[in-house]
Amino acid sequence: MTRQKLATDELPRKCREMRRTIVKTIGDANMGHIGGDLSVIDILGTLYFHVLDIDPQQPRSPQRDRFILSKGHCAVALYTVMAHAGYFPIEELSSFIQPHSRLNGHPCNMKVAGVETSTGPLGHGLPVAVGAATGAKLKSEAWRVFVVVGDGELQEGSNWEAAMTAAHGDLDNLTLIVDRNRLQQGDRTQDVTSMDPLAERFRAFGWEAFEIDGHDHAALAELLERPRGSGLPRCIIANTFKGKGVSFIEDRVEWHHKVPTAEQVQQALSELE
Amino acid sequence: MDTRELHDCRNAFAETLEALADQDANIVTVVNDSIGSSKLGGFRSKWPQRLVNVGIAEQTLVGVGAGLANAGMIPFVCAASCFLTGRALEQIKADVVYSNANVKLCGMSSGVAYGELGPTHHSIEDLAWTRPLAGLDIFVPADDVETAAIIRHVATNDRPAFVRLSRMGVPSLLPEDYQFEPGKAVTLREGNDISLLACGVTVCRALDAAERLAEQGIRARVVNVSSISPLDQQTIIDCARDTGHILTIEEHSVRGGMGSAVAEVVVENTPCRMKLLGFPEFAPTGSPEWLLDHVGMSVEGIVDAAQALLK
């Protein structure tokens, strides 16, 4: 693959730029899941600009690494990182959710080349990733599969079905990243269905599990690129803050899909300078 | 007593799939601990790596199928139809159909094949659940010959498909050189007094009923509607226009199945008298044959319904 990668010390600047894109896109569209978009963007930035072996000019190359955003409501973050990576023009983000736009409120693989599978309903991404990783093994292909879920999303039982299947299949070509921002739509995850100790739970399911700062690009990159061969699927619990980078959104439940006013957009953009 | 040789269509399914898999290494099977009931023991012996058993986990079953398709394989996802379509319906919608994943969903032991096990194991809702999913091909073979033809078709066509397979014994109805054509209903017997439209295990009963009706001077046309989606609108319109009476017979709920699909075409194009035979509610427990008879789909029951419709 030919794409130029960024060094880890260049990632913070790129992700700050993408945060601005997210805030502008959601402000203009008057819709979007801004809290989750801002918590996951450092993970997506690290993947798309440092880790993934992909070519935006050949989005369906059979040899590409596969990335699946299971938390499909954070479509703006995915569209943003894809646009910045060159899958489509950044200007097209202004069409988000407009009539007949291919940038749906949740990503559709049939509309946007490079999206691997349509997501939106929670708990779908990991099973599909397990199938893709199994396919790579069956074909003796070296490409890898990465999937991002939200921590609230782990309340869906299908994830745990898939976690068992992945361990049984020795899928060490599969990496699950949990965007552990500890908030879900209506409340703190802790107050809905507590998932602690999360890393221990994955280990009990036969995975190797690591817990890191999900806004630390170098730490993310090191773990995501650490050589494989353990025979175990890998889970990275990335501790993040929902709304990261914008003072009045950060770590607040009410900003799951609240839209900032024009004034708030300006304030957010100035904070993200 | 039926003296014809009866076939379990799952055998034709397994034999055809193995022959295809021998030619194409991309063909894999995905099961939910359903190797025996899907007749995949032979497949597993030949290609143990190419049979993925996810265990009793239907949502992951369908998701894994979609992921294998993403990896360039041709997965045949095999599970009891009641659990495949019911439990994993959203995965079928989002991961397979909306994502246009090249997955072949094989609903085994559909209808009331698990008659004695009761309504939790009956699959008389699967067509109603899947039929609104535009982009999903839905096929219900009438016999062993058509089962083989449909499996060959879906394996060599990169569209998502749902094949509804029974385990009830049925006689061979179609000629050995039968060519399946999606979107085409097959007229098995000509007649201009009434049309009997059937699919799956009820087609042989419809043919027997037409024979009885002929003895009474009633000429019944019999059509095998094996392609539920896409549906052969023209043949249905012809039946309504030529015979004025349509009786549908299916091993499914009367709500939302083949009969409903036919009625949608009739009411919009050539309204005519119609009667839908099928299951009006949760079925009692009993053998599959007894259940079909019990709700009015014995040969006599079909004859009676045809006569009533013609009055």
Coordinates of C-alpha atoms in Angstrom, one line a residue:
Chain A
M1 CA 0.0 0.0 0.0
T2 CA 1.2 3.5 -0.9
R3 CA -0.4 5.8 1.7
Q4 CA 2.0 8.0 3.5
K5 CA 1.9 7.6 7.3
L6 CA 2.3 10.2 10.0
A7 CA 4.8 9.9 12.8
T8 CA 3.2 9.6 16.2
D9 CA 4.3 13.1 17.2
E10 CA 2.4 14.5 14.2
L11 CA -0.8 12.8 15.2
P12 CA -1.9 15.3 18.0
R13 CA -1.9 18.2 15.5
K14 CA -3.8 16.1 12.9
C15 CA -6.4 15.0 15.5
R16 CA -6.9 18.5 16.8
E17 CA -7.5 19.6 13.2
M18 CA -10.1 16.7 12.8
R19 CA -11.8 17.8 16.1
R20 CA -12.4 21.1 14.5
T21 CA -13.8 19.4 11.4
I22 CA -16.2 17.4 13.6
V23 CA -17.4 20.4 15.5
K24 CA -18.0 22.3 12.3
T25 CA -19.7 19.4 10.5
I26 CA -22.1 18.8 13.4
G27 CA -22.8 22.5 13.9
D28 CA -23.6 22.9 10.2
A29 CA -25.7 19.8 10.0
N30 CA -27.5 20.5 13.3
M31 CA -27.1 16.8 14.1
G32 CA -24.4 14.3 15.2
H33 CA -23.1 12.5 18.2
I34 CA -20.5 15.0 19.2
G35 CA -19.5 13.5 22.5
G36 CA -18.5 10.1 21.1
D37 CA -17.0 11.6 17.9
L38 CA -14.6 13.6 20.1
S39 CA -13.7 10.7 22.4
V40 CA -12.9 8.3 19.5
I41 CA -11.1 10.6 17.1
D42 CA -7.6 10.0 18.6
I43 CA -8.1 6.2 18.1
L44 CA -9.3 6.7 14.6
G45 CA -6.6 9.2 13.8
T46 CA -3.9 6.7 15.0
L47 CA -5.4 3.9 13.0
Y48 CA -5.9 5.8 9.7
F49 CA -2.7 7.8 9.8
H50 CA -0.3 5.4 11.4
V51 CA -1.4 1.8 11.8
L52 CA -3.7 0.7 9.0
D53 CA -2.3 -0.7 5.8
I54 CA -4.8 0.9 3.4
D55 CA -4.9 2.9 0.2
P56 CA -7.7 5.4 -0.1
Q57 CA -7.2 5.3 -3.9
Q58 CA -7.9 1.5 -3.8
P59 CA -10.4 1.2 -1.0
R60 CA -11.4 -2.3 -2.0
S61 CA -8.0 -3.8 -2.5
P62 CA -8.2 -7.4 -1.2
Q63 CA -4.9 -7.0 0.8
R64 CA -6.1 -4.0 2.8
D65 CA -6.4 -4.1 6.6
R66 CA -10.0 -4.0 7.6
F67 CA -11.4 -1.4 10.0
I68 CA -14.9 -1.5 11.4
L69 CA -16.5 1.2 13.4
S70 CA -19.1 -0.7 15.4
K71 CA -20.3 2.4 17.2
G72 CA -21.8 3.6 14.0
H73 CA -23.5 6.6 15.5
C74 CA -20.0 8.2 15.5
A75 CA -20.2 8.4 11.8
V76 CA -19.0 12.0 11.7
A77 CA -15.7 10.9 13.3
L78 CA -15.3 8.1 10.7
Y79 CA -16.2 10.4 7.8
T80 CA -13.8 13.0 9.1
V81 CA -10.8 10.7 9.4
M82 CA -11.6 9.1 6.0
A83 CA -11.9 12.5 4.3
H84 CA -8.7 13.7 5.9
A85 CA -7.0 10.5 4.7
G86 CA -8.2 11.1 1.2
Y87 CA -11.1 8.8 0.6
F88 CA -13.3 11.7 -0.5
P89 CA -13.0 15.5 -0.4
I90 CA -13.2 17.2 3.0
E91 CA -15.7 19.7 1.5
E92 CA -18.1 16.8 1.1
L93 CA -18.6 16.6 4.8
S94 CA -20.9 19.6 4.5
S95 CA -23.4 17.2 2.8
F96 CA -23.6 15.1 6.0
I97 CA -27.3 13.8 6.4
Q98 CA -28.6 16.1 3.7
P99 CA -31.2 14.5 1.3
H100 CA -29.5 11.9 -0.9
S101 CA -26.1 12.5 0.7
R102 CA -24.0 9.3 0.8
L103 CA -22.9 10.5 4.2
N104 CA -25.8 8.9 6.2
G105 CA -26.3 9.5 9.9
H106 CA -24.8 6.0 10.2
P107 CA -22.1 4.7 7.8
C108 CA -23.2 2.6 4.8
N109 CA -20.6 0.5 3.0
M110 CA -22.6 0.5 -0.2
K111 CA -22.4 4.3 -0.4
V112 CA -18.9 5.1 0.9
A113 CA -16.1 3.0 -0.5
G114 CA -13.8 2.2 2.4
V115 CA -16.5 1.7 4.9
E116 CA -16.3 -2.1 5.4
T117 CA -19.8 -2.9 6.7
S118 CA -22.9 -0.8 7.5
T119 CA -23.2 -0.1 11.2
G120 CA -25.6 1.7 13.4
P121 CA -27.4 -0.9 15.6
L122 CA -25.0 -1.7 18.4
G123 CA -23.2 -5.0 18.9
H124 CA -22.8 -5.8 15.2
G125 CA -19.2 -4.8 14.4
L126 CA -17.3 -7.4 16.5
P127 CA -19.1 -10.5 15.0
V128 CA -18.4 -9.2 11.4
A129 CA -14.8 -8.5 12.4
V130 CA -14.5 -12.1 13.7
G131 CA -15.8 -13.3 10.3
A132 CA -13.3 -11.2 8.4
A133 CA -10.4 -12.3 10.6
T134 CA -11.5 -15.9 10.2
G135 CA -11.5 -15.4 6.4
A136 CA -8.0 -14.0 6.5
K137 CA -6.8 -17.0 8.4
L138 CA -8.6 -19.4 6.1
K139 CA -6.9 -17.7 3.1
S140 CA -3.5 -17.4 4.9
E141 CA -3.6 -13.6 4.3
A142 CA -1.5 -11.3 6.4
W143 CA -4.0 -8.4 6.6
R144 CA -5.4 -7.5 10.0
V145 CA -8.9 -6.6 11.3
F146 CA -9.5 -3.7 13.8
V147 CA -12.8 -2.9 15.3
V148 CA -13.9 -0.1 17.6
V149 CA -16.8 -0.5 20.0
G150 CA -18.2 1.9 22.6
D151 CA -18.1 0.7 26.2
G152 CA -21.8 1.1 26.6
E153 CA -22.2 -1.0 23.4
L154 CA -20.6 -3.9 25.3
Q155 CA -24.0 -4.3 27.1
E156 CA -25.2 -6.0 23.8
G157 CA -24.8 -9.7 24.3
S158 CA -23.7 -10.3 20.7
N159 CA -20.3 -8.9 21.6
W160 CA -19.7 -11.7 24.1
E161 CA -20.9 -14.3 21.7
A162 CA -18.3 -13.0 19.3
A163 CA -15.6 -12.7 22.0
M164 CA -16.0 -16.4 22.7
T165 CA -15.8 -17.2 19.0
A166 CA -12.7 -15.1 18.5
A167 CA -10.8 -16.8 21.3
H168 CA -11.9 -20.2 20.1
G169 CA -10.6 -19.4 16.6
D170 CA -7.2 -18.2 17.9
L171 CA -7.8 -14.9 16.0
D172 CA -4.5 -13.0 16.8
N173 CA -5.1 -11.0 13.6
L174 CA -8.0 -9.3 15.3
T175 CA -7.8 -6.2 17.6
L176 CA -10.8 -4.8 19.4
I177 CA -10.5 -1.3 20.7
V178 CA -13.0 -0.2 23.4
D179 CA -13.6 3.5 23.4
R180 CA -14.0 3.6 27.2
N181 CA -15.5 7.0 27.7
R182 CA -17.7 5.7 30.6
L183 CA -20.8 7.5 29.3
Q184 CA -23.7 6.2 27.4
Q185 CA -26.8 8.0 25.9
G186 CA -28.7 8.5 29.1
D187 CA -26.3 8.0 32.0
R188 CA -22.8 7.0 33.2
T189 CA -22.2 3.3 32.2
Q190 CA -21.4 2.7 35.8
D191 CA -25.0 3.7 36.8
V192 CA -26.6 1.6 34.0
T193 CA -24.7 -1.7 33.8
S194 CA -21.3 -1.6 35.3
M195 CA -18.6 -3.4 33.2
D196 CA -15.7 -3.4 35.6
P197 CA -13.3 -5.0 35.7
L198 CA -13.4 -4.8 31.9
A199 CA -9.9 -6.0 31.1
E200 CA -10.3 -9.0 33.4
R201 CA -13.5 -9.9 31.7
F202 CA -11.8 -10.1 28.3
R203 CA -9.0 -12.1 29.8
A204 CA -11.5 -14.5 31.2
F205 CA -12.9 -14.9 27.7
G206 CA -9.5 -15.9 26.4
W207 CA -8.2 -12.6 25.1
E208 CA -5.1 -10.6 25.9
A209 CA -6.2 -7.2 27.2
F210 CA -4.4 -3.9 27.8
E211 CA -5.6 -0.7 29.3
I212 CA -4.2 2.6 28.1
D213 CA -4.9 6.3 27.8
G214 CA -7.0 6.5 24.6
H215 CA -5.9 10.0 23.9
D216 CA -2.2 9.0 24.0
H217 CA -1.3 8.5 20.3
A218 CA 2.1 7.0 20.9
A219 CA 0.7 4.5 23.4
L220 CA -2.1 3.6 21.0
A221 CA 0.3 3.2 18.1
E222 CA 2.7 1.0 20.1
L223 CA -0.1 -1.4 21.2
L224 CA -1.9 -1.4 17.9
E225 CA 1.3 -2.3 16.0
R226 CA 2.8 -4.6 18.6
P227 CA 3.7 -7.8 16.7
R228 CA 1.2 -10.6 16.9
G229 CA 1.5 -14.4 17.0
S230 CA 0.2 -14.9 20.6
G231 CA -2.7 -16.9 19.2
L232 CA -5.0 -14.6 21.2
P233 CA -7.3 -11.9 20.0
R234 CA -6.2 -8.5 21.4
C235 CA -8.4 -6.1 23.3
I236 CA -7.3 -2.5 24.0
I237 CA -9.3 -0.7 26.5
A238 CA -8.7 2.9 25.6
N239 CA -9.7 5.2 28.4
T240 CA -11.1 8.3 26.9
F241 CA -13.3 11.3 27.8
K242 CA -16.5 11.9 25.9
G243 CA -16.3 15.3 24.3
K244 CA -12.5 15.4 24.7
G245 CA -11.0 18.8 23.8
V246 CA -14.0 21.0 24.4
S247 CA -14.4 22.2 27.9
F248 CA -18.1 22.5 28.1
I249 CA -18.8 19.1 26.4
E250 CA -16.1 17.0 28.0
D251 CA -17.3 14.2 30.3
R252 CA -20.9 15.4 30.3
V253 CA -23.8 13.0 29.8
E254 CA -26.1 15.5 28.1
W255 CA -23.7 15.9 25.1
H256 CA -24.3 12.4 23.7
H257 CA -26.0 13.9 20.7
K258 CA -26.7 17.4 21.7
V259 CA -25.8 20.0 19.0
P260 CA -23.8 23.1 19.9
T261 CA -25.2 26.5 19.1
A262 CA -23.4 28.7 16.6
E263 CA -21.8 30.5 19.6
Q264 CA -20.8 27.3 21.2
V265 CA -19.3 26.1 17.9
Q266 CA -17.1 29.3 17.8
Q267 CA -16.1 28.7 21.4
A268 CA -15.2 25.1 20.7
L269 CA -13.2 26.0 17.6
S270 CA -11.2 28.5 19.5
E271 CA -10.5 26.0 22.2
L272 CA -9.3 23.6 19.5
E273 CA -6.9 26.1 17.9
Chain B
M1 CA -50.9 -43.6 1.6
D2 CA -48.4 -42.0 -0.6
T3 CA -46.4 -44.7 -2.3
R4 CA -43.9 -42.4 -4.1
E5 CA -40.3 -42.2 -2.9
L6 CA -40.0 -39.3 -0.6
H7 CA -36.8 -37.2 -0.3
D8 CA -35.3 -35.1 2.5
C9 CA -34.2 -32.0 0.5
R10 CA -31.4 -31.5 2.9
N11 CA -29.6 -34.4 1.2
A12 CA -29.7 -32.7 -2.1
F13 CA -28.6 -29.5 -0.4
A14 CA -25.5 -31.2 1.1
E15 CA -24.6 -33.1 -2.0
T16 CA -24.8 -30.0 -4.2
L17 CA -22.9 -27.9 -1.7
E18 CA -20.1 -30.4 -1.5
A19 CA -19.8 -30.7 -5.2
L20 CA -19.6 -26.9 -5.5
A21 CA -17.1 -26.6 -2.6
D22 CA -14.9 -29.1 -4.4
Q23 CA -14.7 -26.7 -7.3
D24 CA -14.4 -23.4 -5.3
A25 CA -12.2 -23.1 -2.2
N26 CA -14.0 -19.9 -1.3
I27 CA -17.2 -21.7 -0.3
V28 CA -17.4 -22.1 3.5
T29 CA -20.1 -23.1 5.8
V30 CA -21.0 -21.4 9.1
V31 CA -23.2 -23.2 11.7
N32 CA -24.6 -22.7 15.1
D33 CA -23.8 -26.2 16.4
S34 CA -26.1 -27.4 13.7
I35 CA -23.8 -29.7 11.7
G36 CA -26.1 -32.7 11.9
S37 CA -29.3 -30.9 11.2
S38 CA -27.8 -29.1 8.3
K39 CA -26.4 -32.4 6.9
L40 CA -22.9 -31.0 6.9
G41 CA -21.1 -34.0 8.4
G42 CA -19.6 -34.8 5.0
F43 CA -18.6 -31.2 4.4
R44 CA -16.8 -31.2 7.7
S45 CA -15.0 -34.4 7.0
K46 CA -13.7 -33.1 3.7
W47 CA -12.9 -29.6 4.7
P48 CA -12.8 -29.3 8.5
Q49 CA -11.2 -25.8 8.4
R50 CA -13.9 -24.5 6.1
L51 CA -16.7 -25.2 8.5
V52 CA -16.9 -22.5 11.1
N53 CA -19.0 -23.5 14.1
V54 CA -19.7 -20.4 16.2
G55 CA -21.8 -22.4 18.7
I56 CA -25.2 -21.5 19.9
A57 CA -24.9 -17.9 19.0
E58 CA -27.1 -16.8 16.1
Q59 CA -26.4 -13.1 16.0
T60 CA -22.7 -13.9 15.8
L61 CA -23.4 -16.6 13.3
V62 CA -24.8 -14.1 10.8
G63 CA -22.3 -11.4 11.6
V64 CA -19.4 -13.9 11.0
G65 CA -21.0 -14.8 7.7
A66 CA -21.0 -11.2 6.7
G67 CA -17.3 -10.9 7.8
L68 CA -16.3 -13.9 5.8
A69 CA -18.0 -12.4 2.7
N70 CA -16.0 -9.2 3.4
A71 CA -12.9 -11.4 3.2
G72 CA -13.9 -12.6 -0.2
M73 CA -15.4 -15.9 0.7
I74 CA -18.9 -17.4 -0.1
P75 CA -20.4 -18.4 3.2
F76 CA -23.4 -20.7 3.5
V77 CA -24.8 -19.8 6.9
C78 CA -26.9 -22.8 8.1
A79 CA -29.2 -22.9 11.1
A80 CA -32.7 -23.8 12.0
S81 CA -34.8 -21.2 10.2
C82 CA -36.8 -20.2 13.3
F83 CA -33.6 -19.1 15.1
L84 CA -31.7 -17.9 12.0
T85 CA -34.3 -15.5 10.9
G86 CA -35.9 -14.7 14.2
R87 CA -33.0 -14.3 16.5
A88 CA -30.6 -12.7 14.0
L89 CA -33.1 -10.7 12.0
E90 CA -31.3 -7.4 12.6
Q91 CA -28.0 -8.9 11.6
I92 CA -29.6 -10.2 8.5
K93 CA -31.0 -6.7 7.8
A94 CA -27.9 -4.6 8.6
D95 CA -24.9 -6.9 8.2
V96 CA -26.1 -8.9 5.2
V97 CA -28.8 -7.1 3.2
Y98 CA -28.1 -3.4 3.8
S99 CA -24.4 -4.1 3.5
N100 CA -25.0 -6.3 0.4
A101 CA -22.8 -9.0 1.8
N102 CA -22.5 -12.1 -0.3
V103 CA -24.0 -14.4 2.3
K104 CA -26.2 -17.4 1.6
L105 CA -28.6 -17.9 4.5
C106 CA -29.9 -21.4 4.7
G107 CA -32.9 -21.8 6.9
M108 CA -33.0 -25.4 7.8
S109 CA -36.0 -27.4 9.0
S110 CA -38.3 -24.5 8.2
G111 CA -42.1 -24.3 8.4
V112 CA -43.4 -27.0 10.7
A113 CA -40.7 -29.5 10.1
Y114 CA -40.1 -29.5 13.9
G115 CA -43.8 -30.1 14.3
E116 CA -43.7 -32.0 17.6
L117 CA -41.4 -29.5 19.2
G118 CA -44.1 -26.8 19.2
P119 CA -44.4 -23.2 18.1
T120 CA -41.1 -22.0 19.5
H121 CA -39.4 -24.3 16.9
H122 CA -41.9 -23.8 14.1
S123 CA -40.7 -21.4 11.5
I124 CA -43.9 -20.1 10.0
E125 CA -42.9 -16.4 10.3
D126 CA -39.6 -16.5 8.4
L127 CA -41.0 -15.3 5.1
A128 CA -42.9 -12.5 6.7
W129 CA -39.8 -11.4 8.6
T130 CA -37.5 -11.5 5.5
R131 CA -39.7 -10.5 2.7
P132 CA -39.6 -6.7 3.4
L133 CA -35.8 -6.8 3.0
A134 CA -35.4 -5.5 -0.6
G135 CA -32.2 -6.8 -1.9
L136 CA -32.5 -10.3 -0.3
D137 CA -33.4 -13.1 -2.7
I138 CA -35.8 -15.6 -1.1
F139 CA -36.2 -19.0 -2.5
V140 CA -38.3 -22.0 -1.3
P141 CA -37.6 -25.2 -3.3
A142 CA -40.4 -27.6 -3.9
D143 CA -38.3 -30.8 -4.1
D144 CA -34.8 -32.3 -4.2
V145 CA -34.2 -31.3 -7.8
E146 CA -35.1 -27.7 -7.3
T147 CA -33.1 -27.6 -4.0
A148 CA -30.0 -28.6 -6.0
A149 CA -30.7 -26.1 -8.7
I150 CA -31.3 -23.3 -6.2
I151 CA -28.1 -24.0 -4.3
R152 CA -26.1 -24.0 -7.6
H153 CA -27.7 -20.7 -8.5
V154 CA -27.0 -18.9 -5.2
A155 CA -23.4 -20.2 -5.1
T156 CA -22.6 -18.7 -8.4
N157 CA -24.5 -15.4 -7.9
D158 CA -23.0 -12.7 -5.6
R159 CA -26.3 -11.6 -4.1
P160 CA -27.5 -12.1 -0.5
A161 CA -30.0 -15.0 -0.5
F162 CA -32.2 -16.8 1.9
V163 CA -33.0 -20.4 1.0
R164 CA -35.8 -22.0 3.0
L165 CA -35.2 -25.7 3.4
S166 CA -37.5 -28.3 4.9
R167 CA -36.8 -31.7 6.3
M168 CA -40.2 -33.1 5.4
G169 CA -40.2 -35.9 2.9
V170 CA -41.4 -34.8 -0.6
P171 CA -41.5 -36.6 -3.9
S172 CA -39.4 -35.5 -6.9
L173 CA -41.6 -33.2 -9.0
L174 CA -39.3 -31.5 -11.4
P175 CA -37.4 -33.1 -14.3
E176 CA -33.7 -33.9 -13.8
D177 CA -32.7 -31.2 -16.4
Y178 CA -34.7 -28.5 -14.5
Q179 CA -33.1 -25.1 -14.7
F180 CA -34.0 -22.7 -11.9
E181 CA -34.6 -19.1 -12.9
P182 CA -35.0 -16.5 -10.1
G183 CA -38.1 -14.4 -10.5
K184 CA -39.9 -17.1 -12.5
A185 CA -42.8 -19.1 -11.1
V186 CA -43.1 -22.5 -12.8
T187 CA -46.5 -23.7 -14.1
L188 CA -46.6 -27.4 -13.4
R189 CA -50.1 -28.1 -14.6
E190 CA -52.3 -26.1 -17.0
G191 CA -55.9 -25.2 -16.2
N192 CA -58.3 -22.3 -16.5
D193 CA -60.9 -22.7 -13.8
I194 CA -58.8 -21.9 -10.7
S195 CA -55.1 -21.4 -9.9
L196 CA -53.4 -23.2 -7.1
L197 CA -50.2 -21.4 -6.1
A198 CA -47.9 -23.3 -3.7
C199 CA -44.3 -23.3 -2.6
G200 CA -42.1 -25.7 -0.8
V201 CA -43.5 -28.9 0.7
T202 CA -47.1 -28.0 -0.3
V203 CA -46.5 -28.1 -4.0
C204 CA -46.9 -31.9 -4.2
R205 CA -50.2 -31.6 -2.3
A206 CA -51.4 -28.9 -4.7
L207 CA -50.7 -31.2 -7.6
D208 CA -52.6 -34.1 -6.0
A209 CA -55.5 -31.8 -5.3
A210 CA -55.6 -30.7 -8.9
E211 CA -55.8 -34.3 -9.9
R212 CA -58.8 -34.8 -7.7
L213 CA -60.4 -31.6 -8.9
A214 CA -60.0 -32.8 -12.5
E215 CA -62.0 -35.9 -11.6
Q216 CA -64.8 -33.4 -10.8
G217 CA -64.4 -31.5 -14.0
I218 CA -62.5 -28.6 -12.4
R219 CA -59.4 -27.7 -14.3
A220 CA -56.9 -26.3 -11.8
R221 CA -53.7 -24.6 -12.8
V222 CA -50.8 -25.4 -10.5
V223 CA -47.9 -23.0 -10.1
N224 CA -44.8 -23.5 -8.1
V225 CA -43.9 -20.1 -6.6
S226 CA -40.4 -21.0 -5.4
S227 CA -39.0 -17.6 -6.1
I228 CA -40.7 -15.5 -3.4
S229 CA -38.3 -12.6 -3.9
P230 CA -38.0 -11.6 -6.7
L231 CA -41.6 -12.5 -7.4
D232 CA -43.0 -13.4 -10.8
Q233 CA -45.7 -10.8 -11.1
Q234 CA -46.6 -11.6 -14.7
T235 CA -47.4 -15.2 -14.0
I236 CA -49.5 -14.2 -11.0
I237 CA -51.4 -11.6 -13.1
D238 CA -51.9 -14.2 -15.8
C239 CA -53.4 -16.6 -13.2
A240 CA -55.8 -14.0 -12.0
R241 CA -56.9 -13.0 -15.5
D242 CA -57.1 -16.5 -16.9
T243 CA -58.7 -18.3 -14.0
G244 CA -60.3 -15.6 -11.9
H245 CA -59.7 -17.6 -8.7
I246 CA -56.4 -18.0 -6.8
L247 CA -55.9 -20.3 -3.9
T248 CA -52.5 -20.1 -2.2
I249 CA -51.1 -23.0 -0.2
E250 CA -48.0 -22.6 2.0
E251 CA -46.4 -24.0 5.1
H252 CA -46.2 -20.6 6.6
S253 CA -48.4 -18.1 8.5
V254 CA -51.2 -16.7 6.4
R255 CA -49.9 -13.3 7.4
G256 CA -47.0 -12.1 5.4
G257 CA -45.9 -15.2 3.5
M258 CA -46.2 -16.2 -0.2
G259 CA -50.0 -15.9 -0.2
S260 CA -49.7 -12.3 1.1
A261 CA -47.0 -11.6 -1.6
V262 CA -49.3 -12.9 -4.3
A263 CA -52.3 -11.0 -2.9
E264 CA -50.3 -7.7 -3.1
V265 CA -49.7 -8.3 -6.8
V266 CA -53.3 -9.3 -7.4
V267 CA -55.0 -6.4 -5.6
E268 CA -52.8 -3.9 -7.4
N269 CA -53.2 -5.4 -10.9
T270 CA -56.0 -7.8 -11.4
P271 CA -58.3 -8.2 -8.4
C272 CA -59.9 -11.6 -8.3
R273 CA -61.3 -14.0 -5.7
M274 CA -58.5 -15.3 -3.5
K275 CA -58.2 -17.6 -0.5
L276 CA -55.0 -18.0 1.5
L277 CA -54.3 -21.4 3.1
G278 CA -51.6 -21.6 5.7
F279 CA -51.3 -21.3 9.5
P280 CA -53.8 -18.9 11.0
E281 CA -52.2 -18.9 14.4
F282 CA -49.5 -20.7 16.5
A283 CA -49.9 -24.3 15.5
P284 CA -50.5 -27.1 18.0
T285 CA -48.0 -29.8 18.5
G286 CA -48.0 -32.8 16.1
S287 CA -46.2 -34.3 13.2
P288 CA -45.5 -32.0 10.2
E289 CA -47.9 -34.0 8.0
W290 CA -50.6 -33.9 10.6
L291 CA -50.2 -30.2 11.2
L292 CA -50.6 -29.4 7.5
D293 CA -53.7 -31.6 7.3
H294 CA -55.1 -30.1 10.5
V295 CA -55.1 -26.5 9.2
G296 CA -56.7 -27.5 5.9
M297 CA -53.8 -28.3 3.7
S298 CA -54.5 -32.0 3.2
V299 CA -55.3 -32.9 -0.4
E300 CA -58.9 -33.1 0.6
G301 CA -58.7 -29.8 2.5
I302 CA -57.2 -28.1 -0.6
V303 CA -59.9 -29.6 -2.8
D304 CA -62.6 -28.3 -0.4
A305 CA -61.1 -24.9 -0.3
A306 CA -60.9 -24.7 -4.1
Q307 CA -64.6 -25.8 -4.4
A308 CA -65.6 -23.2 -1.8
L309 CA -63.7 -20.5 -3.7
L310 CA -65.5 -21.4 -6.9
K311 CA -69.0 -21.3 -5.5

